[in-house]
Tab-separated table of C-alpha atoms in Angstrom:
chain	number	residue	atom	x	y	z
I	1	MET	CA	-89.300	-15.704	-40.766
I	2	THR	CA	-92.012	-18.270	-41.491
I	3	ILE	CA	-91.908	-20.761	-44.391
I	4	GLN	CA	-95.366	-20.884	-45.949
I	5	ARG	CA	-96.707	-24.258	-47.041
I	6	ASP	CA	-98.091	-24.601	-50.573
I	7	LEU	CA	-100.629	-27.492	-50.803
I	8	ARG	CA	-101.698	-26.676	-54.366
I	9	GLY	CA	-98.484	-26.586	-56.378
I	10	TYR	CA	-99.130	-26.803	-60.107
I	11	GLY	CA	-102.520	-28.510	-59.733
I	12	ARG	CA	-103.676	-29.849	-63.126
I	13	ALA	CA	-101.865	-27.061	-65.022
I	14	ARG	CA	-98.440	-28.770	-64.952
I	15	PRO	CA	-95.656	-27.626	-67.221
I	16	ASP	CA	-95.451	-29.406	-70.578
I	17	ILE	CA	-91.778	-30.233	-70.338
I	18	VAL	CA	-90.016	-32.346	-72.949
I	19	TRP	CA	-86.491	-33.149	-71.900
I	20	PRO	CA	-83.543	-32.744	-74.334
I	21	ASN	CA	-83.677	-36.284	-75.751
I	22	GLY	CA	-87.463	-36.130	-76.288
I	23	ALA	CA	-88.371	-37.994	-73.081
I	24	ARG	CA	-90.997	-36.773	-70.663
I	25	LEU	CA	-89.291	-38.464	-67.688
I	26	ALA	CA	-85.924	-37.189	-66.351
I	27	VAL	CA	-84.069	-39.406	-63.923
I	28	SER	CA	-81.547	-38.009	-61.428
I	29	LEU	CA	-79.073	-40.399	-59.846
I	30	THR	CA	-77.854	-38.813	-56.599
I	31	VAL	CA	-74.952	-40.081	-54.529
I	32	ASN	CA	-74.203	-38.780	-51.050
I	33	PHE	CA	-70.520	-37.971	-50.472
I	34	GLU	CA	-70.641	-37.357	-46.743
I	35	GLU	CA	-68.510	-39.942	-45.022
I	36	GLY	CA	-66.048	-38.236	-42.694
I	37	GLY	CA	-68.452	-35.390	-42.140
I	38	GLU	CA	-70.770	-37.214	-39.744
I	39	LEU	CA	-70.828	-36.611	-35.994
I	40	SER	CA	-67.990	-38.385	-34.219
I	41	ILE	CA	-65.926	-38.012	-31.097
I	42	GLU	CA	-62.873	-38.207	-33.357
I	43	GLN	CA	-63.858	-34.823	-34.806
I	44	GLY	CA	-64.392	-33.236	-31.394
I	45	ASP	CA	-68.187	-33.720	-31.296
I	46	ALA	CA	-69.881	-34.513	-27.978
I	47	GLU	CA	-71.781	-37.425	-29.577
I	48	THR	CA	-71.540	-40.132	-32.289
I	49	GLU	CA	-73.805	-40.353	-35.295
I	50	GLN	CA	-76.544	-42.881	-34.501
I	51	PHE	CA	-77.900	-43.572	-38.012
I	52	GLY	CA	-75.809	-46.437	-39.349
I	53	GLU	CA	-75.530	-50.158	-40.069
I	54	VAL	CA	-76.077	-50.805	-36.379
I	55	LEU	CA	-76.764	-48.562	-33.379
I	56	SER	CA	-73.805	-47.237	-31.588
I	57	VAL	CA	-73.305	-49.097	-28.297
I	58	GLN	CA	-70.674	-46.737	-26.861
I	59	PRO	CA	-71.596	-44.535	-23.888
I	60	PRO	CA	-71.639	-40.713	-24.433
I	61	GLY	CA	-68.160	-39.250	-24.886
I	62	VAL	CA	-66.537	-42.535	-25.901
I	63	ARG	CA	-65.192	-42.811	-29.441
I	64	ASP	CA	-67.006	-45.382	-31.601
I	65	LEU	CA	-64.532	-46.951	-33.981
I	66	VAL	CA	-67.215	-49.308	-35.305
I	67	GLN	CA	-69.487	-46.498	-36.477
I	68	GLU	CA	-66.526	-44.614	-37.986
I	69	GLN	CA	-65.499	-47.672	-39.959
I	70	VAL	CA	-68.990	-48.194	-41.244
I	71	PHE	CA	-68.732	-44.678	-42.737
I	72	ASP	CA	-65.105	-45.156	-43.849
I	73	TYR	CA	-66.070	-48.138	-46.051
I	74	GLY	CA	-68.043	-45.827	-48.276
I	75	MET	CA	-64.987	-43.797	-49.229
I	76	ARG	CA	-62.457	-46.668	-49.187
I	77	VAL	CA	-64.466	-49.087	-51.323
I	78	GLY	CA	-67.999	-47.894	-52.162
I	79	LEU	CA	-66.877	-44.834	-54.013
I	80	TRP	CA	-64.900	-46.798	-56.581
I	81	ARG	CA	-67.646	-49.351	-57.072
I	82	PHE	CA	-70.039	-46.562	-57.967
I	83	LEU	CA	-67.533	-44.733	-60.222
I	84	ASP	CA	-66.685	-47.924	-62.083
I	85	ALA	CA	-70.371	-48.890	-62.575
I	86	PHE	CA	-71.278	-45.384	-63.829
I	87	SER	CA	-68.324	-45.411	-66.199
I	88	ALA	CA	-69.250	-48.767	-67.602
I	89	ARG	CA	-72.773	-47.494	-68.347
I	90	ASN	CA	-71.612	-44.059	-69.525
I	91	THR	CA	-73.925	-42.579	-66.902
I	92	SER	CA	-73.398	-39.392	-64.928
I	93	ALA	CA	-74.721	-38.521	-61.444
I	94	THR	CA	-74.863	-35.750	-58.881
I	95	PHE	CA	-72.717	-36.204	-55.823
I	96	MET	CA	-73.943	-34.332	-52.803
I	97	MET	CA	-70.717	-33.338	-50.976
I	98	CYS	CA	-70.206	-32.310	-47.376
I	99	GLY	CA	-67.495	-29.649	-47.059
I	100	ARG	CA	-65.717	-31.422	-44.183
I	101	THR	CA	-65.577	-34.631	-46.204
I	102	VAL	CA	-64.029	-32.865	-49.189
I	103	GLU	CA	-61.538	-31.126	-46.835
I	104	ARG	CA	-60.397	-34.557	-45.661
I	105	VAL	CA	-60.217	-36.264	-49.129
I	106	PRO	CA	-60.018	-33.548	-51.792
I	107	ASP	CA	-58.444	-36.001	-54.250
I	108	LEU	CA	-61.504	-38.176	-54.098
I	109	ALA	CA	-63.786	-35.311	-54.736
I	110	GLN	CA	-61.603	-34.394	-57.637
I	111	ALA	CA	-61.848	-37.987	-58.991
I	112	VAL	CA	-65.619	-37.717	-58.966
I	113	VAL	CA	-65.754	-34.550	-61.044
I	114	GLU	CA	-63.005	-35.734	-63.375
I	115	ALA	CA	-65.209	-38.773	-64.095
I	116	GLY	CA	-67.910	-36.387	-65.365
I	117	HIS	CA	-70.181	-36.151	-62.331
I	118	GLU	CA	-71.603	-33.042	-60.683
I	119	ALA	CA	-70.568	-31.938	-57.233
I	120	ALA	CA	-73.262	-30.128	-55.193
I	121	VAL	CA	-73.181	-28.664	-51.734
I	122	HIS	CA	-74.509	-30.970	-48.948
I	123	GLY	CA	-73.635	-28.779	-45.973
I	124	TRP	CA	-70.340	-28.400	-44.126
I	125	ARG	CA	-71.149	-31.301	-41.864
I	126	TRP	CA	-73.732	-34.074	-42.346
I	127	LEU	CA	-76.218	-32.253	-40.172
I	128	PRO	CA	-79.595	-30.522	-40.814
I	129	HIS	CA	-79.386	-26.822	-41.607
I	130	SER	CA	-82.398	-26.356	-39.363
I	131	ARG	CA	-79.870	-26.364	-36.454
I	132	TYR	CA	-78.606	-22.943	-37.507
I	133	ARG	CA	-79.813	-20.167	-35.263
I	134	ASP	CA	-78.763	-17.158	-37.377
I	135	PRO	CA	-78.240	-16.460	-41.106
I	136	ASP	CA	-74.671	-15.286	-40.781
I	137	SER	CA	-73.222	-18.561	-39.459
I	138	GLU	CA	-75.228	-20.549	-41.992
I	139	ARG	CA	-74.061	-18.297	-44.836
I	140	ALA	CA	-70.471	-18.699	-43.774
I	141	ASP	CA	-70.707	-22.496	-43.818
I	142	ILE	CA	-72.420	-22.565	-47.182
I	143	ILE	CA	-69.717	-20.380	-48.666
I	144	ARG	CA	-66.971	-22.442	-46.969
I	145	THR	CA	-68.360	-25.630	-48.394
I	146	ARG	CA	-68.908	-24.151	-51.863
I	147	ASP	CA	-65.336	-22.809	-51.926
I	148	ILE	CA	-63.598	-25.951	-50.674
I	149	ILE	CA	-65.443	-28.073	-53.305
I	150	ALA	CA	-64.465	-25.524	-55.990
I	151	LYS	CA	-60.806	-25.654	-54.809
I	152	ALA	CA	-60.743	-29.443	-54.832
I	153	THR	CA	-62.626	-30.072	-58.125
I	154	GLY	CA	-62.091	-26.926	-60.217
I	155	LYS	CA	-65.846	-26.606	-60.500
I	156	VAL	CA	-68.006	-24.117	-58.558
I	157	PRO	CA	-71.143	-26.018	-57.315
I	158	VAL	CA	-74.491	-24.620	-58.322
I	159	GLY	CA	-76.656	-27.044	-56.401
I	160	PHE	CA	-77.540	-27.493	-52.735
I	161	MET	CA	-79.212	-30.063	-50.492
I	162	THR	CA	-78.782	-30.459	-46.770
I	163	ARG	CA	-79.450	-33.515	-44.663
I	164	GLY	CA	-82.907	-33.108	-43.013
I	165	GLY	CA	-84.569	-29.765	-42.894
I	166	GLN	CA	-83.471	-26.261	-43.803
I	167	SER	CA	-83.474	-23.182	-41.651
I	168	PRO	CA	-86.034	-20.424	-42.350
I	169	TRP	CA	-83.260	-18.538	-44.172
I	170	THR	CA	-81.589	-21.289	-46.246
I	171	ARG	CA	-83.303	-20.768	-49.511
I	172	GLY	CA	-82.949	-16.998	-49.374
I	173	LEU	CA	-79.180	-17.460	-48.671
I	174	LEU	CA	-78.910	-19.752	-51.736
I	175	ALA	CA	-80.586	-17.107	-53.920
I	176	GLU	CA	-78.343	-14.415	-52.512
I	177	LEU	CA	-75.261	-16.523	-53.207
I	178	GLY	CA	-76.201	-17.264	-56.741
I	179	PHE	CA	-76.988	-20.952	-56.506
I	180	GLY	CA	-78.840	-22.533	-59.475
I	181	TYR	CA	-81.116	-24.878	-57.600
I	182	ASP	CA	-82.116	-26.154	-54.153
I	183	SER	CA	-83.059	-29.785	-53.697
I	184	ASN	CA	-84.540	-29.600	-50.180
I	185	ALA	CA	-88.065	-30.477	-51.224
I	186	LEU	CA	-90.161	-33.635	-51.221
I	187	ASN	CA	-93.370	-32.147	-52.522
I	188	ASP	CA	-93.529	-32.591	-56.263
I	189	ASP	CA	-92.528	-34.692	-59.322
I	190	LEU	CA	-91.284	-31.658	-61.315
I	191	PRO	CA	-88.986	-28.679	-60.625
I	192	TYR	CA	-90.727	-25.495	-59.669
I	193	TRP	CA	-89.906	-21.893	-58.877
I	194	ASP	CA	-90.217	-20.674	-55.344
I	195	THR	CA	-90.794	-16.891	-55.003
I	196	LEU	CA	-89.012	-15.591	-51.857
I	197	SER	CA	-89.387	-12.419	-49.887
I	198	GLY	CA	-88.142	-9.416	-51.820
I	199	GLY	CA	-89.186	-10.967	-55.102
I	200	GLN	CA	-86.185	-13.341	-55.459
I	201	ARG	CA	-86.759	-16.702	-57.030
I	202	MET	CA	-85.116	-20.093	-56.458
I	203	LEU	CA	-85.420	-23.096	-58.679
I	204	VAL	CA	-86.383	-26.146	-56.609
I	205	LEU	CA	-85.543	-29.697	-57.814
I	206	PRO	CA	-87.564	-32.032	-55.576
I	207	TYR	CA	-85.904	-35.099	-54.096
I	208	GLY	CA	-87.342	-38.351	-52.854
I	209	PHE	CA	-86.891	-40.373	-49.696
I	210	ASP	CA	-88.741	-43.480	-50.913
I	211	THR	CA	-86.611	-44.270	-53.957
I	212	ASN	CA	-83.589	-44.111	-51.713
I	213	ASP	CA	-81.162	-46.690	-50.335
I	214	MET	CA	-81.297	-45.226	-46.900
I	215	LYS	CA	-84.359	-47.436	-46.346
I	216	PHE	CA	-81.898	-50.365	-46.025
I	217	PHE	CA	-81.045	-48.878	-42.641
I	218	HIS	CA	-84.725	-48.523	-41.660
I	219	PRO	CA	-86.317	-51.380	-39.675
I	220	ASN	CA	-89.341	-51.288	-41.940
I	221	GLY	CA	-87.378	-50.698	-45.132
I	222	PHE	CA	-85.561	-52.698	-47.744
I	223	VAL	CA	-83.670	-55.929	-46.895
I	224	GLN	CA	-82.965	-57.673	-50.120
I	225	PRO	CA	-81.388	-55.730	-52.988
I	226	GLU	CA	-84.254	-56.537	-55.324
I	227	GLN	CA	-86.720	-54.848	-52.970
I	228	PHE	CA	-84.993	-51.560	-53.703
I	229	SER	CA	-84.518	-52.070	-57.476
I	230	ASN	CA	-88.095	-53.414	-57.867
I	231	TYR	CA	-89.438	-50.406	-55.979
I	232	VAL	CA	-87.581	-48.048	-58.257
I	233	GLY	CA	-88.842	-50.065	-61.220
I	234	SER	CA	-92.427	-49.576	-60.033
I	235	ALA	CA	-91.813	-45.816	-59.847
I	236	LEU	CA	-90.456	-45.874	-63.389
I	237	ASP	CA	-93.457	-47.865	-64.636
I	238	VAL	CA	-96.023	-45.438	-63.211
I	239	LEU	CA	-94.200	-42.316	-64.399
I	240	LEU	CA	-93.677	-43.780	-67.892
I	241	ASP	CA	-97.343	-44.602	-68.150
I	242	GLU	CA	-98.104	-40.992	-67.275
I	243	ALA	CA	-95.539	-39.830	-69.735
I	244	ASP	CA	-97.308	-41.783	-72.489
I	245	SER	CA	-100.377	-39.707	-71.625
I	246	GLY	CA	-98.379	-36.442	-71.924
I	247	ARG	CA	-97.526	-35.888	-68.280
I	248	SER	CA	-93.902	-34.843	-67.656
I	249	SER	CA	-91.952	-35.593	-64.471
I	250	MET	CA	-88.536	-36.230	-62.897
I	251	LEU	CA	-87.507	-39.059	-60.544
I	252	SER	CA	-84.665	-38.863	-58.025
I	253	ILE	CA	-82.910	-42.067	-57.026
I	254	GLY	CA	-80.699	-41.673	-53.961
I	255	PHE	CA	-77.586	-43.723	-53.070
I	256	HIS	CA	-75.055	-43.625	-50.223
I	257	LEU	CA	-71.506	-44.872	-50.612
I	258	ARG	CA	-71.608	-46.762	-47.290
I	259	ILE	CA	-75.051	-48.267	-47.929
I	260	CYS	CA	-75.377	-49.477	-51.527
I	261	GLY	CA	-71.583	-49.478	-51.873
I	262	ARG	CA	-71.670	-52.782	-49.951
I	263	PRO	CA	-71.423	-55.815	-52.296
I	264	ALA	CA	-74.907	-57.352	-51.614
I	265	ARG	CA	-76.740	-54.016	-51.896
I	266	PHE	CA	-74.788	-52.966	-54.867
I	267	ALA	CA	-76.676	-55.553	-56.807
I	268	ALA	CA	-79.584	-53.189	-56.610
I	269	VAL	CA	-77.506	-50.377	-58.139
I	270	GLN	CA	-76.572	-52.669	-61.001
I	271	ALA	CA	-80.167	-53.708	-61.558
I	272	ILE	CA	-81.322	-50.057	-61.619
I	273	LEU	CA	-78.607	-49.087	-64.056
I	274	ARG	CA	-79.538	-52.006	-66.374
I	275	ASP	CA	-83.216	-51.031	-66.255
I	276	LEU	CA	-82.509	-47.430	-67.041
I	277	ALA	CA	-80.273	-48.438	-69.966
I	278	ALA	CA	-82.944	-50.724	-71.333
I	279	LEU	CA	-85.405	-47.856	-71.400
I	280	GLY	CA	-83.316	-45.868	-73.882
I	281	ASP	CA	-84.718	-42.525	-74.846
I	282	ARG	CA	-87.931	-43.086	-72.846
I	283	VAL	CA	-85.993	-41.517	-70.011
I	284	TRP	CA	-83.376	-38.764	-69.783
I	285	VAL	CA	-80.745	-39.732	-67.136
I	286	ALA	CA	-79.040	-36.473	-66.226
I	287	ARG	CA	-77.157	-34.578	-63.572
I	288	ARG	CA	-79.238	-32.193	-61.510
I	289	ASN	CA	-77.482	-29.149	-62.937
I	290	GLU	CA	-78.437	-30.317	-66.404
I	291	ILE	CA	-82.080	-30.767	-65.297
I	292	ALA	CA	-82.100	-27.325	-63.714
I	293	ALA	CA	-80.567	-25.665	-66.748
I	294	HIS	CA	-83.063	-27.232	-69.206
I	295	PHE	CA	-86.084	-26.478	-66.962
I	296	SER	CA	-84.918	-22.853	-66.422
I	297	ALA	CA	-84.619	-22.333	-70.186
I	298	ALA	CA	-87.918	-23.981	-71.021
I	299	TYR	CA	-90.022	-22.773	-68.093
I	300	GLY	CA	-88.102	-19.831	-66.582
């Protein structure tokens, strides 16, 4: 199966979407809930996750407690910092949850949903779905993750996003399993429908790697918290200027519990939340399932 690239998209004939509060810009706050699902010797893996606060210095096959603890901080401390800040601003977000993480801390996943946030499927482990070599094993892990999130939270997730790339079959499996949207796309500023083989359709809610705190872990990325919040502010400025001209869009802002959950970097989260609150009804801050539902109804 080959995934065909679409270089044209909507072109100039973009959907004339007005979001529920009258805004033309929808903002999705997305938090990755994946700590405990990363590669680690502790979980029987042959290697340790390399992408972290520092590079792992352990030789192959040796457990890396430092890397584990970098991830652990996100659940132990960062999660509560995010939940408290969202609660103070009466703001809801989408938490992308790895099944293995939820299996280890189901009470924390439950706390997220009880606070009014959406839980979406982020893969069984924090690994790209492009690693799957057959549809059956991938389908089984998607179902396993969906079911364990539903059991922990009481809510069946309708959204999906994997780390990195998908397999050639992922989107078709999501349609087959009745998912409401797929967020593995970086190619637009608005949701769109992808027509699959056999005539099935899947709603795609694009994501963004630039307005994302993972760039604090990149050598050429953010260092000071204001670099992140100012960058997000510039994105908001441009999209709001376009909105004033009648052009609709959505913006995804990505957070990680272990990255922006740290005190210094959390200043960027606070600044972003303040900026969004100050914009009032010029923006619609919503969960991804809410964005998907509105777009489906208006442009299905």
